[in-house]
């Protein structure tokens, strides 16, 4: 009975992980990079690298808000919304932005952002259009080209299988603590299994947390029936009762002057006891139903729910304010959201989350490679008996090469596209994204015909070169280089360049360590260099 249960759990662990492994690789890789989405977005805007925010200190908000309102009134009178974002640790510059009315076929209009120089006297309007880290953040749960609802269902399905694989892996792992200290180099399949075990156990608490919290964050998408039955399918009523300040009010179409926003600041300071502000958002400026929302900078608070005060855009009357304390259910949900996104974390804790996410990537990758190795050994037995080659083996090996080697290369191409595409290119941000998928598609196409060790080595070396030269690219296409950023303590930019160097060294090491498996090579009729992983 015991052996039967163990075999059942082993079968469940194997197939729960393998059926969705390649989607999980994308989720882990893009999700890990998302921990530094704001730092990445700043790197993607070299126009802001030279003295825009480094020495900026805000002495008083009122003059800045008054200046911002005057500027936005002139530049974007017909915009759907305005935004004034104050400097924070991860958004270290003052910026103005607005959202255009949506074009036919668009759900939301395009957003524009302009930054204010360090002395507050100049608006930097020529900022290249780029999605930066926001693309990687959205990619790990929206999958970009798929309709968002279908993509989130797919991601939720894969996440659920990931949770099953984790729990069943704990059950079947008899030597979980002993294997934590075991790694045998150069032992073929045994070495791959050691890496799989080590990457699994080392970040196991993170893996359980990130998988379960990922399901919780979208639980209303996956289980909407309670809302539908309780509110008769009226989701807006549910959202209004859950948090009234987040429910938008439709524009009336009747013009009305906007209230002077700077006159609201004394009331805001009194309500929040002069705490720092994050941003001010004005919806439908110039409309009778306009609203002014002032957001508190919650900093490192564990809650993910923003604190906001909502004012009437015409009269300046306070309409609503976020409660000081939320319900137990809401607080629990916000805590899971904050754990998943790590928005409360300082840079070192965020770096720890980033490393744990990459360990998850390594865990899934080694599992797929061990599976391919096992299929390759079975293939040799079939070929020895004169049977036809397996389509499944070619598919698994091709997907392994496409995703494991293709994702780092595609991400590097995304960074290079940001600096090499013309700044004035129409739909430039979307073309950066297209370059990501074009590079990824090139790896996938070559994997159809070449899945050998040489194929792996070539793509990994190319990715290593691109990542390793990322600081050089930044120095050639930005007003500041790595040394300048270190001396001026622009750590967000330094971190991205260092990430490129670390990724480049890691990929180069992986490429140079690749070799054909001896047992497989002897069994093949082709040259050893043609052996697949």
Coordinates of C-alpha atoms in Angstrom, one line a residue:
X1 CA 0.0 0.0 0.0
X2 CA 2.8 2.4 0.9
X3 CA 4.7 1.7 -2.4
X4 CA 1.5 2.1 -4.3
X5 CA 0.9 5.5 -2.7
X6 CA 4.5 6.6 -3.4
X7 CA 4.3 5.6 -7.0
X8 CA 1.0 7.5 -7.4
X9 CA 2.5 10.6 -5.9
X10 CA 5.6 10.2 -8.1
X11 CA 3.3 9.9 -11.2
X12 CA 1.3 13.0 -10.1
X13 CA 4.4 15.0 -9.4
X14 CA 5.9 14.2 -12.8
X15 CA 2.9 14.9 -15.0
X16 CA 1.5 17.8 -13.0
X17 CA 4.8 19.6 -13.6
X18 CA 5.6 18.4 -17.1
X19 CA 2.2 19.2 -18.7
X20 CA 2.6 22.9 -18.0
X21 CA 6.4 23.3 -17.6
X22 CA 7.1 25.6 -20.5
X23 CA 4.4 28.1 -19.5
X24 CA 5.7 28.0 -16.0
X25 CA 9.2 28.8 -17.3
X26 CA 7.8 32.0 -18.9
X27 CA 5.9 32.9 -15.7
X28 CA 8.9 32.4 -13.4
X29 CA 11.4 34.2 -15.7
X30 CA 9.2 37.3 -16.5
X31 CA 7.8 37.3 -12.9
X32 CA 11.3 37.4 -11.4
X33 CA 12.3 40.3 -13.6
X34 CA 9.1 42.1 -12.6
X35 CA 10.5 42.6 -9.0
X36 CA 12.5 45.4 -10.6
X37 CA 10.0 46.6 -13.1
X38 CA 10.3 50.3 -12.0
X39 CA 14.1 50.2 -12.2
X40 CA 13.9 48.5 -15.6
X41 CA 11.4 51.1 -16.8
X42 CA 13.8 53.9 -15.7
X43 CA 16.7 52.2 -17.6
X44 CA 14.5 52.1 -20.7
X45 CA 14.3 55.9 -20.6
X46 CA 17.8 57.2 -21.1
X47 CA 16.5 60.7 -21.5
X48 CA 16.0 60.7 -17.7
X49 CA 19.5 59.5 -16.8
X50 CA 21.4 62.8 -16.6
X51 CA 20.6 64.9 -13.6
X52 CA 16.8 64.6 -13.8
X53 CA 16.3 63.1 -10.4
X54 CA 19.6 62.6 -8.7
X55 CA 19.7 65.9 -6.7
X56 CA 16.0 66.5 -6.6
X57 CA 14.5 67.5 -3.3
X58 CA 10.9 68.8 -3.0
X59 CA 10.6 71.6 -0.5
X60 CA 6.9 72.3 -1.0
X61 CA 4.3 70.5 -3.0
X62 CA 1.9 73.4 -3.6
X63 CA 4.1 75.2 -6.2
X64 CA 4.8 72.0 -8.1
X65 CA 1.1 71.0 -8.1
X66 CA 0.1 74.5 -9.3
X67 CA 2.8 74.4 -12.1
X68 CA 1.6 70.9 -13.1
X69 CA -2.0 71.9 -13.3
X70 CA -1.2 74.9 -15.5
X71 CA 1.1 72.8 -17.7
X72 CA -1.5 70.0 -18.2
X73 CA -4.3 72.5 -18.9
X74 CA -2.2 73.8 -21.8
X75 CA -0.8 70.5 -23.1
X76 CA -3.7 68.1 -22.6
X77 CA -7.1 69.9 -22.3
X78 CA -9.0 67.0 -23.8
X79 CA -7.3 64.1 -22.1
X80 CA -9.3 61.4 -20.3
X81 CA -7.2 61.8 -17.2
X82 CA -4.1 63.6 -15.8
X83 CA -1.5 62.3 -13.4
X84 CA 1.1 64.1 -11.2
X85 CA 3.6 61.6 -9.8
X86 CA 5.9 62.7 -7.0
X87 CA 9.4 61.3 -6.5
X88 CA 9.6 58.1 -4.6
X89 CA 12.4 55.6 -4.0
X90 CA 11.5 53.6 -7.1
X91 CA 10.1 56.5 -9.2
X92 CA 12.8 59.0 -8.4
X93 CA 11.6 62.0 -10.4
X94 CA 8.6 64.4 -10.6
X95 CA 6.5 63.6 -13.7
X96 CA 3.3 64.8 -15.5
X97 CA 1.3 62.4 -17.5
X98 CA -2.1 62.1 -19.3
X99 CA -4.2 59.5 -21.0
X100 CA -5.6 60.2 -24.4
X101 CA -9.2 59.3 -25.2
X102 CA -9.3 55.8 -26.6
X103 CA -9.3 55.3 -30.4
X104 CA -11.8 53.1 -32.1
X105 CA -11.0 49.5 -31.1
X106 CA -9.0 50.5 -28.1
X107 CA -10.1 49.7 -24.5
X108 CA -7.9 52.5 -23.1
X109 CA -6.2 55.4 -24.7
X110 CA -2.4 55.8 -25.0
X111 CA -0.5 57.2 -22.0
X112 CA 2.1 59.9 -22.2
X113 CA 4.7 60.9 -19.6
X114 CA 6.9 63.9 -19.2
X115 CA 9.5 64.5 -16.5
X116 CA 10.6 67.6 -14.7
X117 CA 14.2 68.4 -14.4
X118 CA 16.1 68.5 -11.1
X119 CA 15.8 72.3 -10.7
X120 CA 12.0 72.1 -11.5
X121 CA 12.4 74.7 -14.3
X122 CA 12.3 72.5 -17.3
X123 CA 9.9 69.8 -18.6
X124 CA 11.6 66.9 -20.5
X125 CA 9.0 66.1 -23.1
X126 CA 11.1 64.0 -25.6
X127 CA 11.0 60.7 -23.7
X128 CA 10.9 57.6 -25.9
X129 CA 7.8 55.6 -25.9
X130 CA 8.5 52.3 -24.1
X131 CA 6.7 49.9 -21.8
X132 CA 9.9 48.8 -20.1
X133 CA 9.4 46.7 -17.0
X134 CA 5.6 47.0 -17.3
X135 CA 5.7 44.6 -20.3
X136 CA 7.6 41.9 -18.3
X137 CA 5.2 42.4 -15.4
X138 CA 2.1 42.0 -17.6
X139 CA 3.7 39.2 -19.6
X140 CA 3.9 36.9 -16.6
X141 CA 0.1 36.7 -16.2
X142 CA -1.4 38.3 -19.4
X143 CA 0.9 36.5 -22.0
X144 CA 0.6 39.6 -24.2
X145 CA -1.0 38.4 -27.5
X146 CA -3.8 36.4 -25.9
X147 CA -7.0 38.0 -24.7
X148 CA -6.4 38.9 -21.0
X149 CA -9.2 36.8 -19.6
X150 CA -8.2 33.7 -21.5
X151 CA -4.5 34.3 -20.6
X152 CA -5.3 34.5 -16.9
X153 CA -7.4 31.4 -17.0
X154 CA -4.4 29.6 -18.7
X155 CA -1.9 31.0 -16.1
X156 CA -4.3 30.0 -13.3
X157 CA -4.5 26.5 -14.6
X158 CA -0.7 26.2 -14.9
X159 CA -0.3 27.7 -11.4
X160 CA -2.7 25.2 -9.9
X161 CA -0.7 22.4 -11.5
X162 CA 2.5 23.9 -10.1
X163 CA 1.0 23.9 -6.6
X164 CA 0.1 20.2 -7.1
X165 CA 3.6 19.4 -8.2
X166 CA 5.1 21.2 -5.2
X167 CA 2.9 19.4 -2.7
X168 CA 3.4 16.0 -4.3
X169 CA 7.2 16.7 -4.6
X170 CA 7.3 17.3 -0.8
X171 CA 5.5 14.0 -0.2
X172 CA 7.8 11.9 -2.4
X173 CA 11.0 13.6 -1.3
X174 CA 12.2 11.2 1.4
X175 CA 15.6 12.9 1.9
X176 CA 14.6 16.5 1.6
X177 CA 17.2 17.8 4.1
X178 CA 20.0 15.5 3.1
X179 CA 19.6 16.4 -0.6
X180 CA 19.8 20.1 0.4
X181 CA 23.6 19.5 1.0
X182 CA 24.1 17.2 -2.0
X183 CA 25.5 18.2 -5.4
X184 CA 27.6 15.8 -7.5
X185 CA 29.2 17.4 -10.5
X186 CA 29.8 15.7 -13.7
X187 CA 27.5 12.7 -12.9
X188 CA 25.1 13.1 -15.8
X189 CA 21.5 12.5 -14.8
X190 CA 22.5 12.5 -11.2
X191 CA 23.8 16.0 -11.4
X192 CA 20.6 17.3 -13.1
X193 CA 18.6 15.7 -10.3
X194 CA 20.8 17.3 -7.7
X195 CA 20.3 20.7 -9.2
X196 CA 16.5 20.1 -9.4
X197 CA 16.4 19.0 -5.8
X198 CA 18.7 21.9 -4.6
X199 CA 16.7 24.6 -6.4
X200 CA 13.5 23.1 -5.2
X201 CA 14.4 22.8 -1.5
X202 CA 16.5 26.0 -1.2
X203 CA 13.5 28.3 -2.2
X204 CA 10.7 26.0 -1.2
X205 CA 8.9 28.5 1.2
X206 CA 9.1 31.1 -1.6
X207 CA 7.7 28.6 -4.2
X208 CA 4.8 27.7 -2.0
X209 CA 4.0 31.3 -1.2
X210 CA 4.3 32.7 -4.7
X211 CA 2.2 29.8 -6.2
X212 CA -0.6 30.1 -3.7
X213 CA -0.6 33.9 -3.6
X214 CA -0.7 33.9 -7.4
X215 CA -4.0 32.0 -7.3
X216 CA -5.4 34.2 -4.6
X217 CA -4.6 37.4 -6.5
X218 CA -7.0 36.4 -9.3
X219 CA -9.4 34.4 -7.2
X220 CA -12.4 36.5 -8.3
X221 CA -11.6 35.7 -12.0
X222 CA -11.3 31.9 -11.3
X223 CA -14.3 31.7 -8.9
X224 CA -16.8 34.5 -9.8
X225 CA -19.9 32.5 -8.9
X226 CA -20.4 34.0 -5.4
X227 CA -20.3 37.5 -6.8
X228 CA -22.7 36.6 -9.6
X229 CA -25.2 35.0 -7.3
X230 CA -25.0 37.6 -4.5
X231 CA -25.0 40.7 -6.8
X232 CA -27.0 39.2 -9.7
X233 CA -24.1 39.5 -12.0
X234 CA -23.5 43.2 -11.3
X235 CA -19.8 43.3 -10.7
X236 CA -19.8 47.1 -10.4
X237 CA -22.0 46.9 -7.4
X238 CA -19.6 44.5 -5.8
X239 CA -16.7 46.8 -6.4
X240 CA -18.6 49.8 -5.2
X241 CA -19.3 48.1 -1.9
X242 CA -15.8 46.6 -1.6
X243 CA -14.1 49.9 -2.1
X244 CA -16.2 52.9 -3.3
X245 CA -13.1 55.1 -4.0
X246 CA -12.0 52.9 -6.8
X247 CA -15.2 52.9 -8.8
X248 CA -15.0 55.5 -11.7
X249 CA -17.8 57.9 -12.5
X250 CA -18.7 58.4 -16.1
X251 CA -18.2 61.8 -17.7
X252 CA -21.3 63.9 -18.0
X253 CA -20.2 65.7 -21.2
X254 CA -20.9 69.1 -19.7
X255 CA -17.9 71.5 -19.3
X256 CA -17.0 72.9 -15.8
X257 CA -13.8 74.6 -14.6
X258 CA -11.4 72.4 -12.6
X259 CA -10.8 73.3 -8.9
X260 CA -7.3 74.5 -7.9
X261 CA -5.7 71.3 -6.8
X262 CA -3.0 73.0 -4.7
X263 CA -5.8 74.4 -2.4
X264 CA -6.6 70.8 -1.4
X265 CA -3.2 70.0 0.0
X266 CA -3.7 71.6 3.5
X267 CA -6.7 69.3 4.0
X268 CA -4.8 66.3 2.7
X269 CA -1.8 67.1 5.1
X270 CA -4.2 67.4 8.0
X271 CA -5.9 64.1 7.3
X272 CA -2.7 62.1 6.8
X273 CA -0.6 64.0 9.3
X274 CA 1.7 65.4 6.6
X275 CA 2.8 62.0 5.3
X276 CA 4.4 61.8 1.9
X277 CA 2.2 61.7 -1.2
X278 CA 2.6 59.3 -4.1
X279 CA 0.5 60.9 -6.9
X280 CA -2.5 62.9 -7.8
X281 CA -4.9 61.6 -10.5
X282 CA -7.6 63.8 -12.1
X283 CA -10.2 62.0 -14.1
X284 CA -12.2 63.8 -16.8
X285 CA -10.6 67.2 -16.2
X286 CA -12.8 70.0 -17.3
X287 CA -16.0 67.9 -17.0
X288 CA -18.8 68.4 -14.5
X289 CA -18.1 64.9 -13.1
X290 CA -14.4 65.3 -12.8
X291 CA -12.7 63.7 -9.7
X292 CA -9.4 64.5 -8.0
X293 CA -7.8 61.5 -6.3
X294 CA -4.9 62.1 -4.0
X295 CA -2.9 58.9 -3.2
X296 CA -0.7 58.4 -0.1
X297 CA 2.8 57.0 -0.4
X298 CA 2.4 53.8 1.6
X299 CA 6.1 53.1 1.4
X300 CA 6.9 49.7 2.9
X301 CA 3.5 49.0 4.3
X302 CA 2.6 45.4 4.0
X303 CA -0.9 46.3 2.6
X304 CA -1.3 46.4 -1.1
X305 CA -4.5 48.5 -1.0
X306 CA -3.8 52.1 -1.8
X307 CA -5.0 54.9 0.5
X308 CA -6.7 57.7 -1.4
X309 CA -8.8 60.8 -0.8
X310 CA -11.4 61.6 -3.5
X311 CA -12.5 65.2 -4.1
X312 CA -15.1 66.7 -6.4
X313 CA -13.2 68.2 -9.3
X314 CA -15.4 71.2 -9.6
X315 CA -16.2 72.2 -6.0
X316 CA -13.2 70.6 -4.2
X317 CA -15.6 68.9 -1.7
X318 CA -14.2 65.7 -0.1
X319 CA -16.4 62.9 -1.3
X320 CA -14.7 59.8 0.1
X321 CA -11.5 58.6 1.8
X322 CA -10.1 55.2 2.3
X323 CA -10.7 53.7 5.8
X324 CA -7.8 53.7 8.2
X325 CA -8.4 50.0 8.8
X326 CA -9.8 47.4 6.4
X327 CA -11.8 44.3 7.2
X328 CA -10.0 41.1 8.2
X329 CA -10.9 39.5 4.8
X330 CA -9.6 42.6 2.9
X331 CA -6.4 42.8 4.9
X332 CA -5.7 39.1 4.3
X333 CA -6.2 39.5 0.6
X334 CA -4.0 42.6 0.5
X335 CA -1.3 40.8 2.4
X336 CA -1.2 38.0 -0.1
X337 CA -1.1 40.6 -2.9
X338 CA 1.8 42.4 -1.2
X339 CA 3.7 39.1 -0.7
X340 CA 3.3 38.2 -4.3
X341 CA 4.4 41.6 -5.7
X342 CA 6.9 42.4 -3.0
X343 CA 6.0 46.1 -3.3
X344 CA 6.7 46.6 0.4
X345 CA 10.2 45.2 0.2
X346 CA 13.5 47.1 0.4
X347 CA 16.1 46.5 -2.4
X348 CA 17.8 43.6 -0.7
X349 CA 14.6 41.7 0.1
X350 CA 13.5 42.3 -3.5
X351 CA 16.8 40.9 -4.7
X352 CA 16.2 37.8 -2.5
X353 CA 12.7 37.4 -4.1
X354 CA 14.4 37.8 -7.5
X355 CA 16.9 35.1 -6.8
X356 CA 14.2 32.7 -5.5
X357 CA 12.2 33.3 -8.7
X358 CA 15.2 32.4 -10.8
X359 CA 15.7 29.2 -8.6
X360 CA 12.1 28.4 -9.6
X361 CA 13.1 28.8 -13.2
X362 CA 16.0 26.5 -12.7
X363 CA 13.8 24.0 -10.9
X364 CA 11.4 23.7 -13.8
X365 CA 14.1 23.8 -16.4
X366 CA 16.1 20.9 -14.9
X367 CA 12.9 18.9 -14.6
X368 CA 12.2 19.3 -18.3
X369 CA 15.8 18.4 -19.2
X370 CA 15.7 15.3 -17.1
X371 CA 12.5 14.3 -18.9
X372 CA 14.1 14.9 -22.3
X373 CA 17.1 12.8 -21.2
X374 CA 14.9 9.9 -20.2
X375 CA 13.0 10.1 -23.5
X376 CA 16.3 10.1 -25.4
X377 CA 17.4 6.9 -23.7
X378 CA 14.0 5.3 -24.5
X379 CA 14.5 6.5 -28.1
X380 CA 17.8 4.7 -28.4
X381 CA 16.1 1.4 -27.4
X382 CA 13.4 1.9 -30.1
X383 CA 15.9 2.7 -32.8
X384 CA 18.0 -0.4 -31.9
X385 CA 14.8 -2.4 -32.5
X386 CA 14.3 -0.8 -35.9
X387 CA 11.2 1.2 -34.7
X388 CA 10.4 4.7 -36.0
X389 CA 11.8 7.8 -34.3
X390 CA 9.5 9.5 -31.7
X391 CA 7.8 12.7 -32.6
X392 CA 7.3 13.4 -28.8
X393 CA 11.1 13.5 -28.2
X394 CA 11.6 16.0 -31.0
X395 CA 8.8 18.1 -29.6
X396 CA 10.1 18.0 -26.0
X397 CA 13.7 18.8 -27.1
X398 CA 12.6 21.6 -29.4
X399 CA 10.4 23.2 -26.7
X400 CA 13.3 22.9 -24.2
X401 CA 15.7 24.7 -26.5
X402 CA 13.1 27.3 -27.5
X403 CA 12.1 28.3 -24.0
X404 CA 15.1 27.7 -21.8
X405 CA 17.6 29.3 -24.2
X406 CA 15.1 31.4 -26.0
X407 CA 13.7 33.4 -23.1
X408 CA 17.0 35.0 -22.0
X409 CA 17.9 35.8 -25.6
X410 CA 14.5 37.3 -26.3
X411 CA 14.7 39.5 -23.2
X412 CA 18.1 40.7 -24.2
X413 CA 16.7 41.6 -27.6
X414 CA 14.0 43.5 -25.9
X415 CA 16.6 45.6 -24.0
X416 CA 18.6 46.2 -27.2
X417 CA 15.5 47.2 -29.2
X418 CA 14.8 49.9 -26.6
X419 CA 18.1 51.6 -27.5
X420 CA 18.4 50.8 -31.2
X421 CA 15.0 51.5 -32.5
X422 CA 14.5 55.1 -33.7
X423 CA 13.0 57.3 -30.9
X424 CA 10.4 58.7 -33.2
X425 CA 9.2 55.4 -34.6
X426 CA 5.4 55.1 -34.7
X427 CA 4.1 52.6 -32.1
X428 CA 7.6 52.3 -30.9
X429 CA 6.7 50.6 -27.6
X430 CA 4.9 47.9 -29.4
X431 CA 7.8 47.3 -31.7
X432 CA 10.1 46.7 -28.8
X433 CA 7.7 44.0 -27.7
X434 CA 7.6 42.6 -31.2
X435 CA 11.4 42.4 -31.2
X436 CA 11.1 40.2 -28.0
X437 CA 8.9 37.7 -29.8
X438 CA 10.7 37.9 -33.1
X439 CA 14.0 36.9 -31.3
X440 CA 12.2 34.2 -29.4
X441 CA 10.6 32.9 -32.6
X442 CA 14.0 32.7 -34.3
X443 CA 15.2 30.3 -31.6
X444 CA 12.0 28.3 -31.9
X445 CA 12.4 28.0 -35.7
X446 CA 16.0 26.8 -35.5
X447 CA 15.0 24.3 -32.8
X448 CA 12.8 22.5 -35.5
X449 CA 16.0 21.4 -37.3
X450 CA 18.8 21.7 -34.8
X451 CA 18.4 20.6 -31.2
X452 CA 22.0 19.5 -30.8
X453 CA 24.5 20.5 -28.2
X454 CA 26.0 22.8 -30.7
X455 CA 22.7 24.5 -31.2
X456 CA 22.3 25.0 -27.5
X457 CA 25.8 26.3 -27.2
X458 CA 25.4 28.8 -30.0
X459 CA 22.2 30.3 -28.7
X460 CA 23.5 30.5 -25.1
X461 CA 26.7 32.1 -26.3
X462 CA 24.8 34.7 -28.3
X463 CA 22.6 35.5 -25.3
X464 CA 25.6 35.7 -23.0
X465 CA 27.3 38.2 -25.4
X466 CA 24.2 40.4 -25.6
X467 CA 23.7 40.4 -21.8
X468 CA 27.4 40.9 -21.1
X469 CA 27.6 43.9 -23.4
X470 CA 24.5 45.5 -21.9
X471 CA 26.5 48.0 -19.8
X472 CA 28.4 49.0 -23.0
X473 CA 25.1 49.5 -24.9
X474 CA 24.0 51.7 -22.0
X475 CA 27.2 53.7 -22.1
X476 CA 26.9 54.3 -25.8
X477 CA 23.3 55.2 -25.9
X478 CA 22.8 57.0 -22.6
X479 CA 24.2 60.2 -21.0
X480 CA 25.6 58.1 -18.2
X481 CA 27.7 54.9 -18.0
X482 CA 28.2 52.3 -15.2
X483 CA 31.0 54.1 -13.5
X484 CA 29.2 57.4 -13.6
X485 CA 26.1 55.8 -12.2
X486 CA 28.1 54.2 -9.3
X487 CA 29.8 57.5 -8.5
X488 CA 26.5 59.4 -8.5
X489 CA 24.8 56.6 -6.6
X490 CA 22.1 56.0 -9.2
X491 CA 21.7 52.5 -7.9
X492 CA 18.6 51.6 -10.0
X493 CA 20.6 52.0 -13.2
X494 CA 23.7 50.3 -11.7
X495 CA 21.5 47.3 -10.8
X496 CA 20.2 46.8 -14.4
X497 CA 23.8 46.9 -15.8
X498 CA 25.0 44.5 -13.1
X499 CA 22.1 42.2 -13.9
X500 CA 23.3 42.1 -17.5
X501 CA 26.8 41.2 -16.4
X502 CA 25.6 38.5 -14.1
X503 CA 23.3 37.0 -16.7
X504 CA 26.1 37.2 -19.3
X505 CA 28.6 35.4 -17.1
X506 CA 26.0 32.7 -16.1
X507 CA 24.9 32.0 -19.7
X508 CA 28.6 31.9 -20.8
X509 CA 29.4 29.4 -18.1
X510 CA 26.4 27.3 -19.0
X511 CA 27.4 27.3 -22.7
X512 CA 31.0 26.3 -22.0
X513 CA 29.9 23.5 -19.7
X514 CA 27.7 21.8 -22.2
X515 CA 28.9 18.5 -23.5
X516 CA 27.3 15.5 -25.0
X517 CA 26.1 12.8 -22.6
X518 CA 28.6 9.9 -23.1
X519 CA 26.0 7.1 -22.7
X520 CA 23.7 8.8 -25.3
X521 CA 26.6 9.7 -27.6
X522 CA 27.8 6.1 -27.8
X523 CA 24.4 4.9 -28.7
X524 CA 23.8 7.4 -31.5
X525 CA 25.0 6.9 -35.0
X526 CA 25.7 10.6 -35.5
X527 CA 28.7 12.5 -34.1
X528 CA 28.8 13.2 -30.4
X529 CA 28.4 17.0 -31.1
X530 CA 24.9 16.3 -32.4
X531 CA 23.7 14.8 -29.2
X532 CA 20.8 16.6 -27.6
X533 CA 20.4 17.6 -24.0

